Coordinates of C-alpha atoms in Angstrom, one line a residue:
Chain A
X1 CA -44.4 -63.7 16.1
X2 CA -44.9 -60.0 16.9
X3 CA -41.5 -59.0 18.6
X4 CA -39.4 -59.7 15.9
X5 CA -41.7 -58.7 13.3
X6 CA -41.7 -55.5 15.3
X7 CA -38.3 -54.7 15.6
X8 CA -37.7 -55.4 11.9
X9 CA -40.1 -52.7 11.1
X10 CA -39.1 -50.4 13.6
X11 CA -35.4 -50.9 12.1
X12 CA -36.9 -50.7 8.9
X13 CA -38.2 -47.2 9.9
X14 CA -35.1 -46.3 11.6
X15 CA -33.2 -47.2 8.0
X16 CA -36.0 -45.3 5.6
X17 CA -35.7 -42.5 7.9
X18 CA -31.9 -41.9 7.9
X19 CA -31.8 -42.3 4.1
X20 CA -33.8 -39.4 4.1
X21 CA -32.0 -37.7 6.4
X22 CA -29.0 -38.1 4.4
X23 CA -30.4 -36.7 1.0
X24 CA -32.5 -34.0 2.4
X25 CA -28.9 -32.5 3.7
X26 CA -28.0 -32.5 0.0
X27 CA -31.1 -30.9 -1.2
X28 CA -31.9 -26.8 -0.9
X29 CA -33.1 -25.4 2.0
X30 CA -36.2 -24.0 0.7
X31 CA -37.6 -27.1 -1.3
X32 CA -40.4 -25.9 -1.6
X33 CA -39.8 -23.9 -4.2
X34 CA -40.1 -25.3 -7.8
X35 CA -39.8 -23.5 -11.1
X36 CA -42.7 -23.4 -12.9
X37 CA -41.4 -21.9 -16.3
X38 CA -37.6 -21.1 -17.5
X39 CA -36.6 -19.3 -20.7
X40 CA -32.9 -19.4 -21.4
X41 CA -31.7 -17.4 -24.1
X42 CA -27.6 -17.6 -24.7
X43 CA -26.0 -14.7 -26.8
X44 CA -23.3 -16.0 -29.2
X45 CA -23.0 -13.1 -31.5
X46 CA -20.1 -12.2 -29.8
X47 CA -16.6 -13.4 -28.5
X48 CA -18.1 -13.7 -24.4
X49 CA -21.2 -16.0 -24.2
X50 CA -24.2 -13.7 -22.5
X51 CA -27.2 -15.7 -21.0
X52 CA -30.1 -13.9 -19.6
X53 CA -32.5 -16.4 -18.0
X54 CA -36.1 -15.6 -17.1
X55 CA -37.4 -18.1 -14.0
X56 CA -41.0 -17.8 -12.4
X57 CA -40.5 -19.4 -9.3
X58 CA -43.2 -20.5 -7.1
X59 CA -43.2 -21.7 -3.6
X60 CA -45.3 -24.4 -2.5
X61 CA -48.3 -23.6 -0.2
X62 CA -47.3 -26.3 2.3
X63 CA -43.5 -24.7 2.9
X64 CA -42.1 -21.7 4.6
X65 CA -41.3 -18.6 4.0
X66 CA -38.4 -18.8 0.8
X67 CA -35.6 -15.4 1.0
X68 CA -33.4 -17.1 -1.6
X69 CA -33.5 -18.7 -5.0
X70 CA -30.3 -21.1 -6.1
X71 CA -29.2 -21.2 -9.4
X72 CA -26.8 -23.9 -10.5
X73 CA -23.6 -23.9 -12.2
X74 CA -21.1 -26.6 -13.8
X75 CA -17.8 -26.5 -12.5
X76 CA -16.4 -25.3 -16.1
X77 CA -19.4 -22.4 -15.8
X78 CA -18.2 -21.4 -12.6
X79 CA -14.5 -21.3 -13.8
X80 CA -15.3 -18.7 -16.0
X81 CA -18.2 -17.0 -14.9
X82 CA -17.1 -13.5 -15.2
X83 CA -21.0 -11.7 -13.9
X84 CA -24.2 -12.8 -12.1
X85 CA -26.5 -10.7 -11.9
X86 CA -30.5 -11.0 -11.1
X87 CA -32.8 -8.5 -10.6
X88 CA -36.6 -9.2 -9.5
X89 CA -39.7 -7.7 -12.1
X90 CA -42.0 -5.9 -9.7
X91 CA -44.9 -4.1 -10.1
X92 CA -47.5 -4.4 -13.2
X93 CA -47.2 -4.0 -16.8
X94 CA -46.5 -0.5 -17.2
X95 CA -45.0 0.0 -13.6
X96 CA -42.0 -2.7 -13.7
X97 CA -39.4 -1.7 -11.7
X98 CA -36.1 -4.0 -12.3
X99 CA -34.9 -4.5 -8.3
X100 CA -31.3 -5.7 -8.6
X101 CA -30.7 -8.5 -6.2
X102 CA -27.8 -9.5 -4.7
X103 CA -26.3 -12.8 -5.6
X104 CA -23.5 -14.5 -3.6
X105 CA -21.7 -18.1 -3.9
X106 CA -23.6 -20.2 -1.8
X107 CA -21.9 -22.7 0.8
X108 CA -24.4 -25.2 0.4
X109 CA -22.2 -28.5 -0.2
X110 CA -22.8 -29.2 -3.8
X111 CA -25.3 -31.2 -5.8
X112 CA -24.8 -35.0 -6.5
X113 CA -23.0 -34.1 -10.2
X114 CA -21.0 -31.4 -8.8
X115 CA -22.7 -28.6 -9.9
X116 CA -21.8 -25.3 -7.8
X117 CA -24.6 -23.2 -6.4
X118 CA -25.3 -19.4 -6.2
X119 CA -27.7 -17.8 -4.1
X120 CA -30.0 -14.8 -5.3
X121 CA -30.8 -12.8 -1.9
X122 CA -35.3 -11.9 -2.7
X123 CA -35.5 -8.3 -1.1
X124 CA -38.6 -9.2 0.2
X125 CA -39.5 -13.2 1.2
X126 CA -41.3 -15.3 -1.0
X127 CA -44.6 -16.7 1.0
X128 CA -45.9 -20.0 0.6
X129 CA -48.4 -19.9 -2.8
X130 CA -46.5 -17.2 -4.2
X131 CA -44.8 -16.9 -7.7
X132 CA -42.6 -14.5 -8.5
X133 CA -40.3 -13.5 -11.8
X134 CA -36.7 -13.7 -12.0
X135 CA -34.1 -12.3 -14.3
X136 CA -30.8 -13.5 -14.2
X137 CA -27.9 -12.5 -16.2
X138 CA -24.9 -14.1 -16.8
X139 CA -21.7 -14.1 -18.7
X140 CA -19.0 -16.6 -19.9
X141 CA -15.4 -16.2 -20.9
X142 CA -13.1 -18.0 -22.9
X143 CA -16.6 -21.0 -23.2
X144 CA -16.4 -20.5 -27.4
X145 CA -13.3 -23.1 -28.5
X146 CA -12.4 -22.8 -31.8
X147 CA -12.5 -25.6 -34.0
X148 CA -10.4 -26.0 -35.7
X149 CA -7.9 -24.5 -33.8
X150 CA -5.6 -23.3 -36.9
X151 CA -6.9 -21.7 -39.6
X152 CA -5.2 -20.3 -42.7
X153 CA -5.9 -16.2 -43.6
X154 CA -8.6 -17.2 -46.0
X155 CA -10.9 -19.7 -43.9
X156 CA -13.6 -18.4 -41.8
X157 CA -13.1 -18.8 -37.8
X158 CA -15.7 -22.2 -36.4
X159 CA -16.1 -22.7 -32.6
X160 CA -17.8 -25.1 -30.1
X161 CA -19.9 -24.2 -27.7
X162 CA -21.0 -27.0 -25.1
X163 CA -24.2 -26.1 -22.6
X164 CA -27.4 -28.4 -21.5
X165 CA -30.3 -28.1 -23.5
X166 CA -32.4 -28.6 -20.4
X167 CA -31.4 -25.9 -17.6
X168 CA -29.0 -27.0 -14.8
X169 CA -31.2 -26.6 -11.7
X170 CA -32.0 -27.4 -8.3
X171 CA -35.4 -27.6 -8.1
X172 CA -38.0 -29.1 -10.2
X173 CA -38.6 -27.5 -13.8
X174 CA -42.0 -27.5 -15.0
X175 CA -41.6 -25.8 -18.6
X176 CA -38.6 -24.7 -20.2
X177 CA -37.2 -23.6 -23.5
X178 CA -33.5 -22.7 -24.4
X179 CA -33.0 -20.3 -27.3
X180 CA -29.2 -20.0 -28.4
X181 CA -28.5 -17.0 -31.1
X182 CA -25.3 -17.8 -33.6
X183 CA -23.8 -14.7 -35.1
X184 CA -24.1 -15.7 -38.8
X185 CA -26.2 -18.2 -40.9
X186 CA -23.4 -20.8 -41.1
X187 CA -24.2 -23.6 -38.5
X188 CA -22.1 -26.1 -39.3
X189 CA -23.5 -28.9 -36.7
X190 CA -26.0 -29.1 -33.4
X191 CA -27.2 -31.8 -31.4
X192 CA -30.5 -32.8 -31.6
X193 CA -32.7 -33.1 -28.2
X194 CA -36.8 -33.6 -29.5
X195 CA -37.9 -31.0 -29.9
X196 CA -35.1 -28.6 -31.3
X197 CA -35.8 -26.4 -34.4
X198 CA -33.6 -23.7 -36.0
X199 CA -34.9 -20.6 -37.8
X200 CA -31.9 -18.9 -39.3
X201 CA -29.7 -17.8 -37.4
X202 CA -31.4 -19.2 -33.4
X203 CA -31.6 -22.5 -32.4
X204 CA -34.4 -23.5 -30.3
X205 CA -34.2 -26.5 -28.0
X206 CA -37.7 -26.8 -26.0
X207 CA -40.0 -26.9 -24.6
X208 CA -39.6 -29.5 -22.2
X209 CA -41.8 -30.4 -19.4
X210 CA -41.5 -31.8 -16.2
X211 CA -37.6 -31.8 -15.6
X212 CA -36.0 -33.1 -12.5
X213 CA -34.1 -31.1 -10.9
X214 CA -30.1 -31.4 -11.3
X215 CA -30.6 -33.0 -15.0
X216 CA -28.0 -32.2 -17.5
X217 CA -28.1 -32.8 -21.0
X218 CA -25.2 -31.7 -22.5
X219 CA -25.4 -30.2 -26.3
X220 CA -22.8 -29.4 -29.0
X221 CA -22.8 -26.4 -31.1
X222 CA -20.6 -26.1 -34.2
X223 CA -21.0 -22.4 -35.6
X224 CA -19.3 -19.8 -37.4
X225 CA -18.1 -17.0 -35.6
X226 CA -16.0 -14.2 -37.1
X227 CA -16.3 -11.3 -34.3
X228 CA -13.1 -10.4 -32.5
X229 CA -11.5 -12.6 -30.2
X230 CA -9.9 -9.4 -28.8
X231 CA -7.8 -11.1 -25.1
X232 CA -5.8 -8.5 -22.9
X233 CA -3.8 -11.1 -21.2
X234 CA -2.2 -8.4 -19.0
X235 CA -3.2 -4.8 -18.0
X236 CA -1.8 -2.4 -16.1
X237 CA -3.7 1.2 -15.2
X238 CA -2.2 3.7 -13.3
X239 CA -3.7 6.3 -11.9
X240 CA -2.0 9.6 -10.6
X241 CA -4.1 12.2 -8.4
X242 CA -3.0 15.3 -8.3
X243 CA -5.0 18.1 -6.2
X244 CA -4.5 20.4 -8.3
X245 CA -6.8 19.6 -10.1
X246 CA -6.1 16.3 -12.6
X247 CA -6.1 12.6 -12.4
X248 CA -3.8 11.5 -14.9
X249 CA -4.4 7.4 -16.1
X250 CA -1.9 5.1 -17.7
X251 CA -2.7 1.8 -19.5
X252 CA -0.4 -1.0 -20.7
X253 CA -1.8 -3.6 -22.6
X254 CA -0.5 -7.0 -24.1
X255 CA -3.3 -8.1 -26.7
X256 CA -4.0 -11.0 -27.8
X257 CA -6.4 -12.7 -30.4
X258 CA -7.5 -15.5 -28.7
X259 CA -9.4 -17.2 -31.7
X260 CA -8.4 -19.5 -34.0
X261 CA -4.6 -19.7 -34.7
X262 CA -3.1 -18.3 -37.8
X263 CA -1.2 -21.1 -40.0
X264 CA 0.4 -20.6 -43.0
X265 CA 1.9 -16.8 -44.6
X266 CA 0.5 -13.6 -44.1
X267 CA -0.2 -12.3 -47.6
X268 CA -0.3 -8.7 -47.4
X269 CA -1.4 -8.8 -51.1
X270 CA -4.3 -10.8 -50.5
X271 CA -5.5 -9.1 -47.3
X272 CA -5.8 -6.0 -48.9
X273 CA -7.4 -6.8 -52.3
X274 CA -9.7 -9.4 -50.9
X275 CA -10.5 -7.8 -48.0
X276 CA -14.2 -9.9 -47.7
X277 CA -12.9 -13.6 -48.2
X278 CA -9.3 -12.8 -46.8
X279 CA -8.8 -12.5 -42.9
X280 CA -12.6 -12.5 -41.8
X281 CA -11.5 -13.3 -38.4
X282 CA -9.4 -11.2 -37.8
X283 CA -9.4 -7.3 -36.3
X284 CA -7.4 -4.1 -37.0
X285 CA -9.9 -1.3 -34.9
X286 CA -10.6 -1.3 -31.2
X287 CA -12.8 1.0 -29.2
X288 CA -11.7 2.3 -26.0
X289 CA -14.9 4.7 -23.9
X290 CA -13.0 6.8 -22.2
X291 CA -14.9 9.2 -19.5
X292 CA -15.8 12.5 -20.7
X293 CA -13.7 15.9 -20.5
X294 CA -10.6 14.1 -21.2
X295 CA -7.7 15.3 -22.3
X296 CA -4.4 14.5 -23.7
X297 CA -5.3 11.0 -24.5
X298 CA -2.0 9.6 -26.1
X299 CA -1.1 6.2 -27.6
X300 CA 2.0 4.9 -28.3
X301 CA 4.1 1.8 -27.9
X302 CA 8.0 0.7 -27.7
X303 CA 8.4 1.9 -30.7
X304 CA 7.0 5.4 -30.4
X305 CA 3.6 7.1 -31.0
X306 CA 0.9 5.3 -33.4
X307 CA -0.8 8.0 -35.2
X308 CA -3.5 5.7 -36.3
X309 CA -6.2 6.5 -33.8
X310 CA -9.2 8.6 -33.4
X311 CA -10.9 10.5 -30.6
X312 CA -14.5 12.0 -30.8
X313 CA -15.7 13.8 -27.4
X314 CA -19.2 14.4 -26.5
X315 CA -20.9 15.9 -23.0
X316 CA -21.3 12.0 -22.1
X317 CA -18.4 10.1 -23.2
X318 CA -15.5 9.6 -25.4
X319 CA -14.5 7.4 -27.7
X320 CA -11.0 6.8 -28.3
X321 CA -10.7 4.2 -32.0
X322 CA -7.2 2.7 -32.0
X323 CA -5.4 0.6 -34.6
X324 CA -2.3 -1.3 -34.0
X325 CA 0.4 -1.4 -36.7
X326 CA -0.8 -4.5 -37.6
X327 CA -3.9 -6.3 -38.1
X328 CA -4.5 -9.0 -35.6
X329 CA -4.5 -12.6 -36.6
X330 CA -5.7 -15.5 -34.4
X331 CA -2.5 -16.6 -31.7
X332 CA -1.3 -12.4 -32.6
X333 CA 0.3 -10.2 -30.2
X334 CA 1.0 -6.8 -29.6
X335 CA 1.6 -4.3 -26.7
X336 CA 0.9 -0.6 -26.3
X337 CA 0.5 1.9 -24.0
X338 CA -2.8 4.0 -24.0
X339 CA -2.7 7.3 -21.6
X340 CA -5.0 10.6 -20.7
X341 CA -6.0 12.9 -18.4
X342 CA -9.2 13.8 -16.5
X343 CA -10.3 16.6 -14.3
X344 CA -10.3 15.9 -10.6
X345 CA -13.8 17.3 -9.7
X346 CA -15.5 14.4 -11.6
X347 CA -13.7 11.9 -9.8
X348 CA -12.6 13.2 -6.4
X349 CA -15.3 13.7 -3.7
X350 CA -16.1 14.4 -0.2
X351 CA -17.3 12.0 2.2
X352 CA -18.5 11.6 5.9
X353 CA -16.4 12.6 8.2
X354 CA -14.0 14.8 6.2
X355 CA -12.3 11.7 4.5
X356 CA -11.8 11.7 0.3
X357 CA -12.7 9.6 -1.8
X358 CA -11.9 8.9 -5.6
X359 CA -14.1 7.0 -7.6
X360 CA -13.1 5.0 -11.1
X361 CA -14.2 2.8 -13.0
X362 CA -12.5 -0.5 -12.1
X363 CA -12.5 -2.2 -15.6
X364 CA -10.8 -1.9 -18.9
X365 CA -12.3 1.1 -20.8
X366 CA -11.4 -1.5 -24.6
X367 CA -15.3 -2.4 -25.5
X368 CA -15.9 -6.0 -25.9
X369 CA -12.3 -7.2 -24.8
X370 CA -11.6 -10.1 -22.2
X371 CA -9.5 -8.5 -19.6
X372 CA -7.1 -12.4 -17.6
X373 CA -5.3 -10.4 -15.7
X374 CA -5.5 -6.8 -14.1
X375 CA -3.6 -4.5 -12.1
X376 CA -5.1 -1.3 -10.8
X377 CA -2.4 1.0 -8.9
X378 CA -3.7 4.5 -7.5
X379 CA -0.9 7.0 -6.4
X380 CA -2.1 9.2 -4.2
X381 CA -0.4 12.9 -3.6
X382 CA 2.1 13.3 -1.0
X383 CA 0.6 13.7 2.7
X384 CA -2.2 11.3 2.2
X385 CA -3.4 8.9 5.0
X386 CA -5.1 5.8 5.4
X387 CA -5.9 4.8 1.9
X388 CA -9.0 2.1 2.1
X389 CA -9.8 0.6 -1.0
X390 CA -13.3 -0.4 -1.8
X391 CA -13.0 -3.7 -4.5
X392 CA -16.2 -4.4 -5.8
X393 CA -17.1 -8.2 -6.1
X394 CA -17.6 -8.4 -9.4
X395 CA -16.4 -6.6 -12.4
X396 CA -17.5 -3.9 -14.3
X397 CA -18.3 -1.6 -11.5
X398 CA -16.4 1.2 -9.7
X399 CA -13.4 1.1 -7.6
X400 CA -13.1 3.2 -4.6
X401 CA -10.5 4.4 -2.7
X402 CA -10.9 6.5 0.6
X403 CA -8.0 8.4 2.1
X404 CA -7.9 11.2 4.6
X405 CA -6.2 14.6 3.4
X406 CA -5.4 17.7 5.2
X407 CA -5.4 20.5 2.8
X408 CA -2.5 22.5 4.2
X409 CA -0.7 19.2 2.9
X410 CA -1.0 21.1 -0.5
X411 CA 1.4 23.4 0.5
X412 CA 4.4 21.3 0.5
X413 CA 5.0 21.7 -3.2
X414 CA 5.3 25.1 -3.7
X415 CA 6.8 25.6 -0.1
X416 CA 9.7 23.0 -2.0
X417 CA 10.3 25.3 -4.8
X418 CA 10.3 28.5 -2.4
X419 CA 12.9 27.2 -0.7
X420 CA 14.8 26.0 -3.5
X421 CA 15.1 29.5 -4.9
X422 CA 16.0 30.9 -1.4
X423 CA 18.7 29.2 -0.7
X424 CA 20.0 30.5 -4.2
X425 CA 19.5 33.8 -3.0
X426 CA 20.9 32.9 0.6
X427 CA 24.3 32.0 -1.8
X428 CA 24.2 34.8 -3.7
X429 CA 24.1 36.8 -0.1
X430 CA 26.9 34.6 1.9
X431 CA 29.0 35.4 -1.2
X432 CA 28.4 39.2 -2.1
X433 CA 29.9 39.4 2.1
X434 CA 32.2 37.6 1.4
X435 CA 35.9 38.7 1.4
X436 CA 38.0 36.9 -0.8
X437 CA 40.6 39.1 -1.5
X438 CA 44.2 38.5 -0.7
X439 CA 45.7 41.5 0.4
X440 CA 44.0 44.6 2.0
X441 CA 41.7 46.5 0.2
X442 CA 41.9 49.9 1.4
Chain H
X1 CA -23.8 6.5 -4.4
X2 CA -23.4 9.1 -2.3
X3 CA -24.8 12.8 -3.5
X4 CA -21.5 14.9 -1.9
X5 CA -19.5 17.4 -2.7
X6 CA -16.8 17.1 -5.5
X7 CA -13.5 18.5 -4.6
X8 CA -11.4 20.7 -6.7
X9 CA -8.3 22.7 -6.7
X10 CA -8.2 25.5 -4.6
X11 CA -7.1 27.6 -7.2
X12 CA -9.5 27.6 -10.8
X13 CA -7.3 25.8 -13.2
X14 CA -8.3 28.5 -15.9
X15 CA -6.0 30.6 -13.9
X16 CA -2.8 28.9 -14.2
X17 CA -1.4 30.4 -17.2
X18 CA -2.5 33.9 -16.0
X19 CA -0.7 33.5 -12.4
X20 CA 2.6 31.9 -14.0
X21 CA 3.4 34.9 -15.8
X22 CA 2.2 37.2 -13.1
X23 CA 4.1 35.4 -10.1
X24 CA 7.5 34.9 -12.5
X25 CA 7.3 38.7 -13.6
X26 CA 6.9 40.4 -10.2
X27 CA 9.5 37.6 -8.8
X28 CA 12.2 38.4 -11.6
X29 CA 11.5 42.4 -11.3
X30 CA 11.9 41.8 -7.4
X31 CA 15.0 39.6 -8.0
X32 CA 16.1 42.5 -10.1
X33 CA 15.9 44.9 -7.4
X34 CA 17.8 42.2 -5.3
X35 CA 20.7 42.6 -7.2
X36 CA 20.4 46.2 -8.3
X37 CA 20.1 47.2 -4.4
X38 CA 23.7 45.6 -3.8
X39 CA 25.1 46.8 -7.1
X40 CA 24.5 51.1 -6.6
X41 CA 24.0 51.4 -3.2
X42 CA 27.3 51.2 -2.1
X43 CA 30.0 51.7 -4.8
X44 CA 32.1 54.1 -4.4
X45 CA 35.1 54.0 -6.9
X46 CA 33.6 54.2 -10.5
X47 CA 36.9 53.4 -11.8
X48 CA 36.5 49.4 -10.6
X49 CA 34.6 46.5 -12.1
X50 CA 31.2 46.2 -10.4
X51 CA 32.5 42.5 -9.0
X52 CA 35.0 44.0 -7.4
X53 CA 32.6 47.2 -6.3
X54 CA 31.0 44.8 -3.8
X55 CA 33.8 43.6 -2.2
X56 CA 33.8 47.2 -0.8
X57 CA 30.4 47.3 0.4
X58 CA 32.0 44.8 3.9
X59 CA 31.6 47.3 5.8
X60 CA 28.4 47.9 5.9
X61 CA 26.5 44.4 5.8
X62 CA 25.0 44.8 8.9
X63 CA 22.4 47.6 8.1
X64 CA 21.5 46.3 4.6
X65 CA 21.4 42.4 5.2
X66 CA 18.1 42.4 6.9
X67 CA 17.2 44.4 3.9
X68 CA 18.7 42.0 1.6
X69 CA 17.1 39.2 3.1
X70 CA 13.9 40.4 3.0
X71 CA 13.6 40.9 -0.5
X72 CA 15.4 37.8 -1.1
X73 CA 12.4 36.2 0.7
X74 CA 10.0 38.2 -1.0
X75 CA 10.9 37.6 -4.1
X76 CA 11.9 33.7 -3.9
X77 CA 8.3 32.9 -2.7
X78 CA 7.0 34.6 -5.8
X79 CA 9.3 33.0 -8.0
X80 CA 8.6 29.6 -5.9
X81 CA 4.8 30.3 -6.9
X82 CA 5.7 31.2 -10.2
X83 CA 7.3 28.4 -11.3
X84 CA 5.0 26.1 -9.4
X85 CA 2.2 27.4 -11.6
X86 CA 3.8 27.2 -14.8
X87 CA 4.8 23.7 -13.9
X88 CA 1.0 23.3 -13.6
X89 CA 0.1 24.9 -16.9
X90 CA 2.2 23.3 -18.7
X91 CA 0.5 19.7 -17.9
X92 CA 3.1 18.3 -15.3
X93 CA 0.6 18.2 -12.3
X94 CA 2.7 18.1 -9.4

């Protein structure tokens, strides 16, 4: 009988088509976009975990113009994703120009296994048939866990590091290949996904073909890793501007070695006779790039000054080598307080409209350090107003601060001491007329 | 980035040392002259310590204080100077 027959298929249609509805919500806005080959390489040599991954990205011929590419995280990425950056290869061969893109968090509600999205802004949109080749760059803090997490001063430092051998994605994956580099020979257990292969000190896991999108194969390293853990769990910088002529920054650090923690006695014996088998994980030296022109660099703690440091200057940087009084063992404190001066003219400029600006460097100037938690304060000279600070997004870019001046403000210094010393001679006048004397003088 | 201008001190900073000693010298050799001025110009009776010499110079304040004043200013704005610069060269940027 037709009627019902027909409704059921019209209700049938009604049902396929609000299914659809429902998941395309959940799926990107520019699907047509798949990725047609991925090469992940991840950067273990180090304490941070660095991941540079190269995408060329097509767009379908049937779909619209795409102006963003999402890359996906995992909710432990995210937490401590310290950078993203991606920048777009244009031009031919010899002509690449690197365009850096601008990536933001993207507000897309998030995929069906919670993975978090980020959106990379193309400068210029990507039409239907096109491909196009991506760099992305990314780093991760505090991802390498040691295990096991206490070691005695003579065992070598071994840490897990968890990631997908395919790559987390949104869109459809057509080839892909994950390289991971280990800092040392010593690989003490990976997971196999067909095909993985190891040549010294990389692991390869790839390639694989035809992914879905959003799959998530999660891997476990087991490696050696005896680089510095170095951890400032707190820092303070100062920074004192003074117009005539200096810019005067003050550092307070609380370090920590974040590997694995020291058990057992400290031998001093041993870690100085045996200095190859005996504390391999831990550190004594730090570097610190300091700008260049700087001068009376100190460094000191509670205690007083440390002697044990070193400066060398060039015309483009400085390096500043410090060693605390102790060697730093895995769960190790220590505090100290690093401080120097610049000249104003490299940091203090003019902008539109008569307003100044200083520009710093927003990070920590410690190389290869994991900075938790930082507090930048910027004293600016008496008669200054309107400070706007300029916070960059991300780290490991300059900080600026904009404040209006008026020069005569300058004056108020010496025009203190001037006065200071007049009214000492204003006293010395009141009491040269004095007349103190008792009786009559003549 | 923006190309501008960099901004400096007014003054060069390889002057400081130079315009310390200059401002201090001609303010103490003007603060001096302060004091000197006071001590000679109006003494009378030799026989009297010079304190109490210029408790004898009351009677005529009114023609030297303008006098007095005016070196005092001159020479506490060079010693204000003064000692702002060699606050400066010595590394306390104020």
């Amino acid at each position: 009988m037709p009627p019902p027959v027909a409704s059921l298929a019209t209700s049938g249609l009604l049902l396929l088509f609000l299914v659809s509805a429902v998941s395309s919500s959940s799926l990107p806005l520019e699907n047509g976009i798949r990725v047609v080959s991925a090469e992940k390489r991840i950067d273990l040599t180090g304490s941070i975990v660095k991941v540079f991954v190269t995408l060329k990205v097509e767009n379908a011929a049937s779909a619209s113009d795409a102006s963003q590419v999402l890359v996906a995280f995992t909710p432990t990425e995210v937490q401590h994703l310290a950078i993203v950056k991606a920048t777009r290869a244009e031009g031919k061969r010899k002509k690449k120009a690197y365009n850096p893109l601008s990536v933001q968090e993207s507000d897309l509600p998030t995929t069906p296994n919670g993975a978090r999205l980020y959106s990379v802004q193309l400068s210029t949109p990507l039409k239907p048939g096109e491909t196009t080749t991506l760099q992305v760059f990314y780093v991760l803090t505090h991802s390498l866990d040691p295990f096991p997490a206490e070691i005695s001063q003579s065992e070598s430092q071994l840490v897990y590091y968890r990631d997908s051998a395919v790559l987390l994605s949104p869109y459809n994956v057509l080839e892909q290949v994950t390289y991971i580099k280990m800092p040392s020979n010593r690989i003490e257990s990976f997971t196999r996904v067909d095909p993985t292969s190891r040549a010294g000190t990389e692991l390869k896991y790839g390639t694989y073909n035809n992914q879905m999108p959003n799959t998530y194969l999660p891997i476990l390293v087991h490696f050696e890793n005896n680089r510095p853990f170095a951890i400032v769990e707190e820092l303070v910088r100062k920074v004192e501007i003074s117009h005539w002529g200096n810019v005067q920054i003050t550092e307070q650090y609380k370090l920590k070695h974040g590997g694995a923690r020291h058990k057992g006695a400290f031998s001093r014996l041993e870690y100085q006779s045996r200095q190859s088998i005996s504390g391999t994980s831990s550190f004594k030296n730090l570097l610190a790039r300091l700008p260049p022109r700087v001068h009376s660099v100190y460094y000191r703690d509670e205690i007083g000054n440390i002697s044990s440091s070193h400066l060398r200057t060039d015309s483009h940087k400085s390096e500043l080598e410090i060693e605390p009084r102790y060697p730093l063992f895995g769960g190790w404190h220590c505090t100290f307080t690093i401080g120097y001066g610049l000249p104003l003219q490299d940091f203090l400029f003019e902008a539109d409209g008569g307003r100044r600006y200083i520009n710093l460097t927003f990070g920590c100037p410690l190389l290869d350090t994991v900075v938790d938690d930082l507090t930048i304060k910027v004293v600016l000279p008496e008669g200054s107003k309107n400070p706007q600070p300029v916070v960059p997004f991300l780290a490991e870019q300059h900080l600026e601060v904009h404040y209006e001046f008026n020069p005569i403000f300058m004056l108020a210094e010496p025009l203190m001491l001037i006065f200071a010393v007049f009214l000492f001679f204003v006293a010395c006048i009141a009491y040269l007329h004095m007349d103190l004397s008792i009786g009559k003088t003549s | 980035m923006q190309a501008t201008a960099s901004i400096s001190s007014p003054v060069p900073v390889v002057w400081y040392p130079t315009l310390a000693v200059a401002m201090v010298a001609v303010g103490l050799m003007l603060t001096a002259s302060f004091f000197m001025s006071g001590l000679y110009a109006n003494s009378v009776e030799i026989g009297k310590p010079i304190c109490l010499r210029y408790e004898a110079t009351s009677s005529r304040h009114s023609r030297s204080f303008a006098k007095e004043i005016t070196t005092a200013a001159v020479a506490s704005v060079f010693l204000g100077f003064g000692s702002l610069f060699v606050l400066l060269a010595s590394g306390v940027y104020v």
